mmCIF file of C-alpha atoms and ligand atoms in Angstrom:
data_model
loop_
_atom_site.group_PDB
_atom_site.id
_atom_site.type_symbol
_atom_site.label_atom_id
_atom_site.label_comp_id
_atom_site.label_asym_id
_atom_site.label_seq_id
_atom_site.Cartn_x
_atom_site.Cartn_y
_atom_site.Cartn_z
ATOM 1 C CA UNK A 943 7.625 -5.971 22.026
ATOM 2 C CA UNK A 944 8.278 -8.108 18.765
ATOM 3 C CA UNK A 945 10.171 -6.180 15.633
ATOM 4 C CA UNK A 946 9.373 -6.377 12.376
ATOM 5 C CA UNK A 947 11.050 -4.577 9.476
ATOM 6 C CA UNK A 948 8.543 -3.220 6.622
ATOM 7 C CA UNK A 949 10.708 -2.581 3.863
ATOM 8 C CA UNK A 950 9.289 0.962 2.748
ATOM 9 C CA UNK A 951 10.269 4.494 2.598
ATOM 10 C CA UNK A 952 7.006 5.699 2.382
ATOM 11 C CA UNK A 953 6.141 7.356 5.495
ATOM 12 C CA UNK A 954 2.443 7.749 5.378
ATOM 13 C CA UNK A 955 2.119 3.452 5.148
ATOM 14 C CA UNK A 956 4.634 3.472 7.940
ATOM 15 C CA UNK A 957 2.609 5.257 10.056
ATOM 16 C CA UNK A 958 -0.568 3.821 8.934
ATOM 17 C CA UNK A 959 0.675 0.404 9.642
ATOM 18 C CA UNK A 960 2.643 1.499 12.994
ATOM 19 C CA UNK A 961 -1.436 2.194 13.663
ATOM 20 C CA UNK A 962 -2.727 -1.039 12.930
ATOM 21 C CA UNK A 963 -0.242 -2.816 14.828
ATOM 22 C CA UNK A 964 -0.098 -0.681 17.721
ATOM 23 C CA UNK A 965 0.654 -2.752 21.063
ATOM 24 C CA UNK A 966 1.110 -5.890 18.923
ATOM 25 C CA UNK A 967 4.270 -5.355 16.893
ATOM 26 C CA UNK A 968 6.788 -2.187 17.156
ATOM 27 C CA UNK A 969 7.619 -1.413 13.274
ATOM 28 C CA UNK A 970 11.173 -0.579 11.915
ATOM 29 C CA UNK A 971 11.037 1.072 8.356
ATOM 30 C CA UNK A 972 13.901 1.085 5.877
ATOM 31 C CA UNK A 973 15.398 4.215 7.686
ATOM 32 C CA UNK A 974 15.300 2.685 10.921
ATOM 33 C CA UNK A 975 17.569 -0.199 9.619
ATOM 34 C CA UNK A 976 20.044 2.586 7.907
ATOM 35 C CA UNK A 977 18.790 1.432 4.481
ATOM 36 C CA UNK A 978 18.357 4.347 2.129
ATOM 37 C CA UNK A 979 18.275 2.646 -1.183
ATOM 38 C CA UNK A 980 15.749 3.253 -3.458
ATOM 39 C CA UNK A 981 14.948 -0.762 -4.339
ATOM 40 C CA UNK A 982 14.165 -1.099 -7.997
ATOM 41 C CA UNK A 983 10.882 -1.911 -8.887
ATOM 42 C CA UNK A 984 11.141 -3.511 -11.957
ATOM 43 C CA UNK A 985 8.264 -5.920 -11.675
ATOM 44 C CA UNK A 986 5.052 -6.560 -13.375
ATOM 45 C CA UNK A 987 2.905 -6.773 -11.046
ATOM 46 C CA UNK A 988 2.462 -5.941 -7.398
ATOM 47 C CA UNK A 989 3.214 -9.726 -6.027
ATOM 48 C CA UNK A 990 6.569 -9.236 -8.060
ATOM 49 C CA UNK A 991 7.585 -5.764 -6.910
ATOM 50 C CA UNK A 992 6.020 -6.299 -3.047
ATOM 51 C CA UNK A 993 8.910 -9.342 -3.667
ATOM 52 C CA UNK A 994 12.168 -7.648 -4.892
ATOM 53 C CA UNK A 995 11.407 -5.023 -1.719
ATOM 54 C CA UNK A 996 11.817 -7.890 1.058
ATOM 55 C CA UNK A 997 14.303 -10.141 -1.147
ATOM 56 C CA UNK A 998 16.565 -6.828 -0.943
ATOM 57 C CA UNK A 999 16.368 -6.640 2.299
ATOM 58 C CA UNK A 1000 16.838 -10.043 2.964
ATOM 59 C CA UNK A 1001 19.847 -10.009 1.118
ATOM 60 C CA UNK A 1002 21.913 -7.496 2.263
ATOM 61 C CA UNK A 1003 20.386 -7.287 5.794
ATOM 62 C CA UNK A 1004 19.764 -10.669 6.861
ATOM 63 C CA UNK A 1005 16.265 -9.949 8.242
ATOM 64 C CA UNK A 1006 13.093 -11.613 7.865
ATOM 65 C CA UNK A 1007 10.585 -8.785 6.888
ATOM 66 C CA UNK A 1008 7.897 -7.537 4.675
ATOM 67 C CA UNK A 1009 6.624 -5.042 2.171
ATOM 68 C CA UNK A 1010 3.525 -3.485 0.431
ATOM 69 C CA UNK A 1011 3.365 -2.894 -3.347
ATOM 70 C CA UNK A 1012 0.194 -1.428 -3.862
ATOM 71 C CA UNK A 1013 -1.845 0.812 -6.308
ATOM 72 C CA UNK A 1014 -4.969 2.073 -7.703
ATOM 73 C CA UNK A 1015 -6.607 0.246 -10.408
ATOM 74 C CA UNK A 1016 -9.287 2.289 -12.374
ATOM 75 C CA UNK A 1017 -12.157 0.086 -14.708
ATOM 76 C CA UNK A 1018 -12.285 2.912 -17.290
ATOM 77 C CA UNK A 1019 -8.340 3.287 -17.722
ATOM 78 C CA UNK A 1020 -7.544 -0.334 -18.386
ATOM 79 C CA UNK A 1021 -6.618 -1.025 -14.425
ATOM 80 C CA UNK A 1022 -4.234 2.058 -14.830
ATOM 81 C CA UNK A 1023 -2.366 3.478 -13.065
ATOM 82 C CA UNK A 1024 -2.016 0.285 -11.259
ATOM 83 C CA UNK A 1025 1.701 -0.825 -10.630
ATOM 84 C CA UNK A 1026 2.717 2.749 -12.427
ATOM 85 C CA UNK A 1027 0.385 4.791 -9.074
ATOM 86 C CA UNK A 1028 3.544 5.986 -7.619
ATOM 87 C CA UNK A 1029 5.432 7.262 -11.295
ATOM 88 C CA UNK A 1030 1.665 7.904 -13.172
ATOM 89 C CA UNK A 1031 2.602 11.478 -13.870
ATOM 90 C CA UNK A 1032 6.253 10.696 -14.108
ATOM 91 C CA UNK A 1033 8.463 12.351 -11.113
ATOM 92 C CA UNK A 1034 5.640 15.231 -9.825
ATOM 93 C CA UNK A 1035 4.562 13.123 -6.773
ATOM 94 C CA UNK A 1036 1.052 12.333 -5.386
ATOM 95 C CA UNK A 1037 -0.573 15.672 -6.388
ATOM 96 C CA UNK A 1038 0.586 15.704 -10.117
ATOM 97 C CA UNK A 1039 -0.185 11.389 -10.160
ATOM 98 C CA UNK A 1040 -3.699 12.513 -9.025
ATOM 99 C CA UNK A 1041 -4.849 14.950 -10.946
ATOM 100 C CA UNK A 1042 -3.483 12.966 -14.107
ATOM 101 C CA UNK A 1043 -5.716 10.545 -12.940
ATOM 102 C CA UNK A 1044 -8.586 13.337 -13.068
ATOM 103 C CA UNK A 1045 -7.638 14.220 -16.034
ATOM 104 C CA UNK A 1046 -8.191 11.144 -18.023
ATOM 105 C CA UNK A 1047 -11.202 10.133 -16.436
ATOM 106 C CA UNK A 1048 -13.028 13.621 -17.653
ATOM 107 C CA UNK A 1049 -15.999 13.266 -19.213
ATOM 108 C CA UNK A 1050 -16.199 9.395 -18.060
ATOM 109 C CA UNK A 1051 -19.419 7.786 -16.577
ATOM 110 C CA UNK A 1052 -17.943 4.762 -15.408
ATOM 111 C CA UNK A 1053 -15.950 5.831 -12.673
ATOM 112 C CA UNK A 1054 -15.336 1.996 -10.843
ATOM 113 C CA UNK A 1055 -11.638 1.840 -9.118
ATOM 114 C CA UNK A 1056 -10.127 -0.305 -6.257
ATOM 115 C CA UNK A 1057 -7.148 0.333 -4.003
ATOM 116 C CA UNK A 1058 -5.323 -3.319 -3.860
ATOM 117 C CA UNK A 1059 -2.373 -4.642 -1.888
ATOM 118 C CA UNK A 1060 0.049 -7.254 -2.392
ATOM 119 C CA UNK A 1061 2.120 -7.734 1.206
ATOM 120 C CA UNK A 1062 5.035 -9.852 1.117
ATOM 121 C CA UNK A 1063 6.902 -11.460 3.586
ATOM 122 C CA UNK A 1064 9.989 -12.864 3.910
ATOM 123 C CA UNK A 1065 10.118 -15.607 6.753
ATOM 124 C CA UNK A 1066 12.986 -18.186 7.811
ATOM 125 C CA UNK A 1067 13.793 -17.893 4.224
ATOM 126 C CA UNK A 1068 10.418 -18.339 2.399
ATOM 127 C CA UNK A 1069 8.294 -15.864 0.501
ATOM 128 C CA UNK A 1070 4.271 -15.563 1.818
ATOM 129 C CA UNK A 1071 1.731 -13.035 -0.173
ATOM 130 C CA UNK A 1072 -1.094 -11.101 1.430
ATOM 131 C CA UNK A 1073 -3.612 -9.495 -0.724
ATOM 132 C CA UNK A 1074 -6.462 -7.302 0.231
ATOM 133 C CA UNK A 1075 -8.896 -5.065 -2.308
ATOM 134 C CA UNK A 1076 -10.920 -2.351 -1.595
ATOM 135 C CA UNK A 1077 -13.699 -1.554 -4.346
ATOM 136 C CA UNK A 1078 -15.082 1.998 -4.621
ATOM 137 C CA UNK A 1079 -15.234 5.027 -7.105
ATOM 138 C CA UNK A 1080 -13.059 7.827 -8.326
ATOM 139 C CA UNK A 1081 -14.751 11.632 -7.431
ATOM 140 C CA UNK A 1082 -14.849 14.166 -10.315
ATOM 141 C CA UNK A 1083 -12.764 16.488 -7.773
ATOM 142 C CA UNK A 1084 -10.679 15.852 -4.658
ATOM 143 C CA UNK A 1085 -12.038 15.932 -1.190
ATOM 144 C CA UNK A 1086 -10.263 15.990 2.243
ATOM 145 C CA UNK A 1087 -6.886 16.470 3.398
ATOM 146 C CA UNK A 1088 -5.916 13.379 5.645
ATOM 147 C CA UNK A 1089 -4.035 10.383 4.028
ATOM 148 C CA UNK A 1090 -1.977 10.572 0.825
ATOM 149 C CA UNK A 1091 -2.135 9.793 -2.673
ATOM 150 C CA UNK A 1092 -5.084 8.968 -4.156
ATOM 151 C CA UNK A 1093 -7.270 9.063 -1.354
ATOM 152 C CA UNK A 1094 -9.089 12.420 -1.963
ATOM 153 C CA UNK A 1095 -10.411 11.379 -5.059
ATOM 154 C CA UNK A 1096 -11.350 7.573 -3.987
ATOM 155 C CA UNK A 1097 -14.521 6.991 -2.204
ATOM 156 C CA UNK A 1098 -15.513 3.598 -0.922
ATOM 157 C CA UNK A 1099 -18.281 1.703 -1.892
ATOM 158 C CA UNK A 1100 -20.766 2.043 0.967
ATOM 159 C CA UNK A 1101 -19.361 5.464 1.925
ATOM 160 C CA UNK A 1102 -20.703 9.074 1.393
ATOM 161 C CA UNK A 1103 -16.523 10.364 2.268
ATOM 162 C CA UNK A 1104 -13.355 10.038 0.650
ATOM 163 C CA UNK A 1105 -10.296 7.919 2.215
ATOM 164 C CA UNK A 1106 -9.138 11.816 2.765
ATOM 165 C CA UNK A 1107 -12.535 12.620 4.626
ATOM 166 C CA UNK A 1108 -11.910 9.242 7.078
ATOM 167 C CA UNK A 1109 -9.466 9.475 10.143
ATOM 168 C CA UNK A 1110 -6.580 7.100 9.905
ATOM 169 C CA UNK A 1111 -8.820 4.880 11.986
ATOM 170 C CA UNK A 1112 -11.399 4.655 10.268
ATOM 171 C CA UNK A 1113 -9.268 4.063 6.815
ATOM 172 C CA UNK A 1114 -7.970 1.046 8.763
ATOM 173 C CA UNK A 1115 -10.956 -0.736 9.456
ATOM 174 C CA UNK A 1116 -11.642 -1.570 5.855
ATOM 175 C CA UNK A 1117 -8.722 -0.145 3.494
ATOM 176 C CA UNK A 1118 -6.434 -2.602 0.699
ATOM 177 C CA UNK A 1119 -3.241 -2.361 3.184
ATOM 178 C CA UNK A 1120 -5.021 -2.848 6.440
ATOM 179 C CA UNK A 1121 -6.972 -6.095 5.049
ATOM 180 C CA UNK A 1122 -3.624 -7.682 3.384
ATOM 181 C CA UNK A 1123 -1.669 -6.486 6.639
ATOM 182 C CA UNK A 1124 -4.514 -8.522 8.671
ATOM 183 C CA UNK A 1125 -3.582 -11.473 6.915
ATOM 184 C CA UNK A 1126 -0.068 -11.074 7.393
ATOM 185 C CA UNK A 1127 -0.933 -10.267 11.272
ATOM 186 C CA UNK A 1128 -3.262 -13.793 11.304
ATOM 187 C CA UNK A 1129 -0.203 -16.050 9.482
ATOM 188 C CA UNK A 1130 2.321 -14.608 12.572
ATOM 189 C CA UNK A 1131 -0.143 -15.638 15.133
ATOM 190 C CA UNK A 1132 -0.318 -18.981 13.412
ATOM 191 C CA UNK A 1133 3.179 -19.597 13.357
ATOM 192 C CA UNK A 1134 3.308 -18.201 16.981
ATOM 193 C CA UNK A 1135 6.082 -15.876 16.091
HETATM 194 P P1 LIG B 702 7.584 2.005 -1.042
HETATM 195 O O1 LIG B 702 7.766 1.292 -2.361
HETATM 196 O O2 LIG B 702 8.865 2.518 -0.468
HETATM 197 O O3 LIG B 702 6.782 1.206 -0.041
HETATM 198 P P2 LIG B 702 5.927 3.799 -2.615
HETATM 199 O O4 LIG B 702 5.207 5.073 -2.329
HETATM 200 O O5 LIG B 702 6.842 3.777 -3.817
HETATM 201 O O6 LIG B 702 6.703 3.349 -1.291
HETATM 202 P P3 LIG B 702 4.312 1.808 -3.954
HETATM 203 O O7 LIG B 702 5.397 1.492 -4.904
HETATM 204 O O8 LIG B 702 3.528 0.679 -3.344
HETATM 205 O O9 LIG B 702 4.846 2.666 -2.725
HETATM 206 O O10 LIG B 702 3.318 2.815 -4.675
HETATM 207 C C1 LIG B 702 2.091 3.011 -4.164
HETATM 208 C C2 LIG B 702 1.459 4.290 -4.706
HETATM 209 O O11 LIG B 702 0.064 3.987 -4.848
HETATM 210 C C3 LIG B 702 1.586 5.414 -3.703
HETATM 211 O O12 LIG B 702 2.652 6.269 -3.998
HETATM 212 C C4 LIG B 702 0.230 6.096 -3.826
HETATM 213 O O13 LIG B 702 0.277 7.014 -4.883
HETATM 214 C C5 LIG B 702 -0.714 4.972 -4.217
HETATM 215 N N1 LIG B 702 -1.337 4.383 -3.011
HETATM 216 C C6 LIG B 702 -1.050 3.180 -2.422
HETATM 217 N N2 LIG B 702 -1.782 3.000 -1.320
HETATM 218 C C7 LIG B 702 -2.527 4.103 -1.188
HETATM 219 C C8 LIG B 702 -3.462 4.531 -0.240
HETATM 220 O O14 LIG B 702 -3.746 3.800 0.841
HETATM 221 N N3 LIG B 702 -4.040 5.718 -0.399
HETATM 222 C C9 LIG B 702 -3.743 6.472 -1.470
HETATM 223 N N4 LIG B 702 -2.858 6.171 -2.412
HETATM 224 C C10 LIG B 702 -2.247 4.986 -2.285
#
């Protein structure tokens, strides 16, 4: 089966991407290549930072591959946290990122967010860029266990369930990273690689 690197360290995209491409590509992540930098991301905006991620790789590892910046952007908060999702709260991780999130949205009525995804990919020397958007809004507490991040708190629009309610499945037949990662999938096929 065809490789292709996705330059992350996040485990729960590897494996949620590992699941969309099941029987169509196997998927090596940064650890699988032996790469355990920590790639600055000193961009301002997800095309930028989705960028530097494959450009490092591409540089010191001489691979074509691809990467996901992505975040959640809430109405009320001026699109925050947005490229900040992963470092909202500073260094507490998901939980503490979250319930900042919660935080400053107490007391607000308009609770309109999206998950969106900026995939880059770095082929035969050339940059591509994926996008895909998922429009929902934010709960006023968390619910469900499955995913990570801010999925306990986001519902989608036409859902009665959180992304942390949905199996991994289900999360992947309409999420941000599964629509940008279908494009990426499509412009392959295209290219017959
Ligand atoms: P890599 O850069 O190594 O890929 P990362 O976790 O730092 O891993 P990002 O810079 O793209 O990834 O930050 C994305 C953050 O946005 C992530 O840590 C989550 O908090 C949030 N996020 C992104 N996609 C999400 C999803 O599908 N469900 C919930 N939260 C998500």
């Amino acid at each position: 089966m065809r490789e292709l690197v996705f330059a992350t360290n996040n485990q729960h995209k590897t494996v949620e991407v590992r699941q969309l491409l099941e029987g169509q590509y196997k998927i090596l992540n940064l650890g699988d290549i032996g790469c355990i930098t920590d790639i600055p991301e000193t961009g301002h905006t997800f095309a930028e930072n989705a960028a530097l991620k494959t450009s490092y790789v591409h540089l010191n590892y001489q691979m074509d591959c691809f990467a996901d910046d992505s975040g959640l952007e809430v109405e009320a908060l001026n699109n925050q946290p947005g490229i900040y999702s992963a470092r909202y709260a500073g260094t507490g991780g998901d939980m503490a990122n979250l319930q900042l999130v919660l935080k400053n949205m107490e007391g607000q009525a308009n609770r309109k967010a999206c998950f969106r995804t900026v995939v880059s990919l770095v082929q035969n020397n050339e940059n591509y860029l994926f996008e895909g958007v998922i429009n929902g809004t934010l709960r006023e507490e968390s619910a469900g266990v499955k995913g990570f991040g801010y999925d306990p708190i986001f519902q989608p629009d036409g859902y009665a369930i959180t992304f942390a309610e949905m199996s991994m499945q289900e999360k992947n037949e309409i999420s941000h990273r599964a629509q940008a990662m279908n494009k990426l999938i499509a412009f392959l096929k295209s290219l017959q690689v």
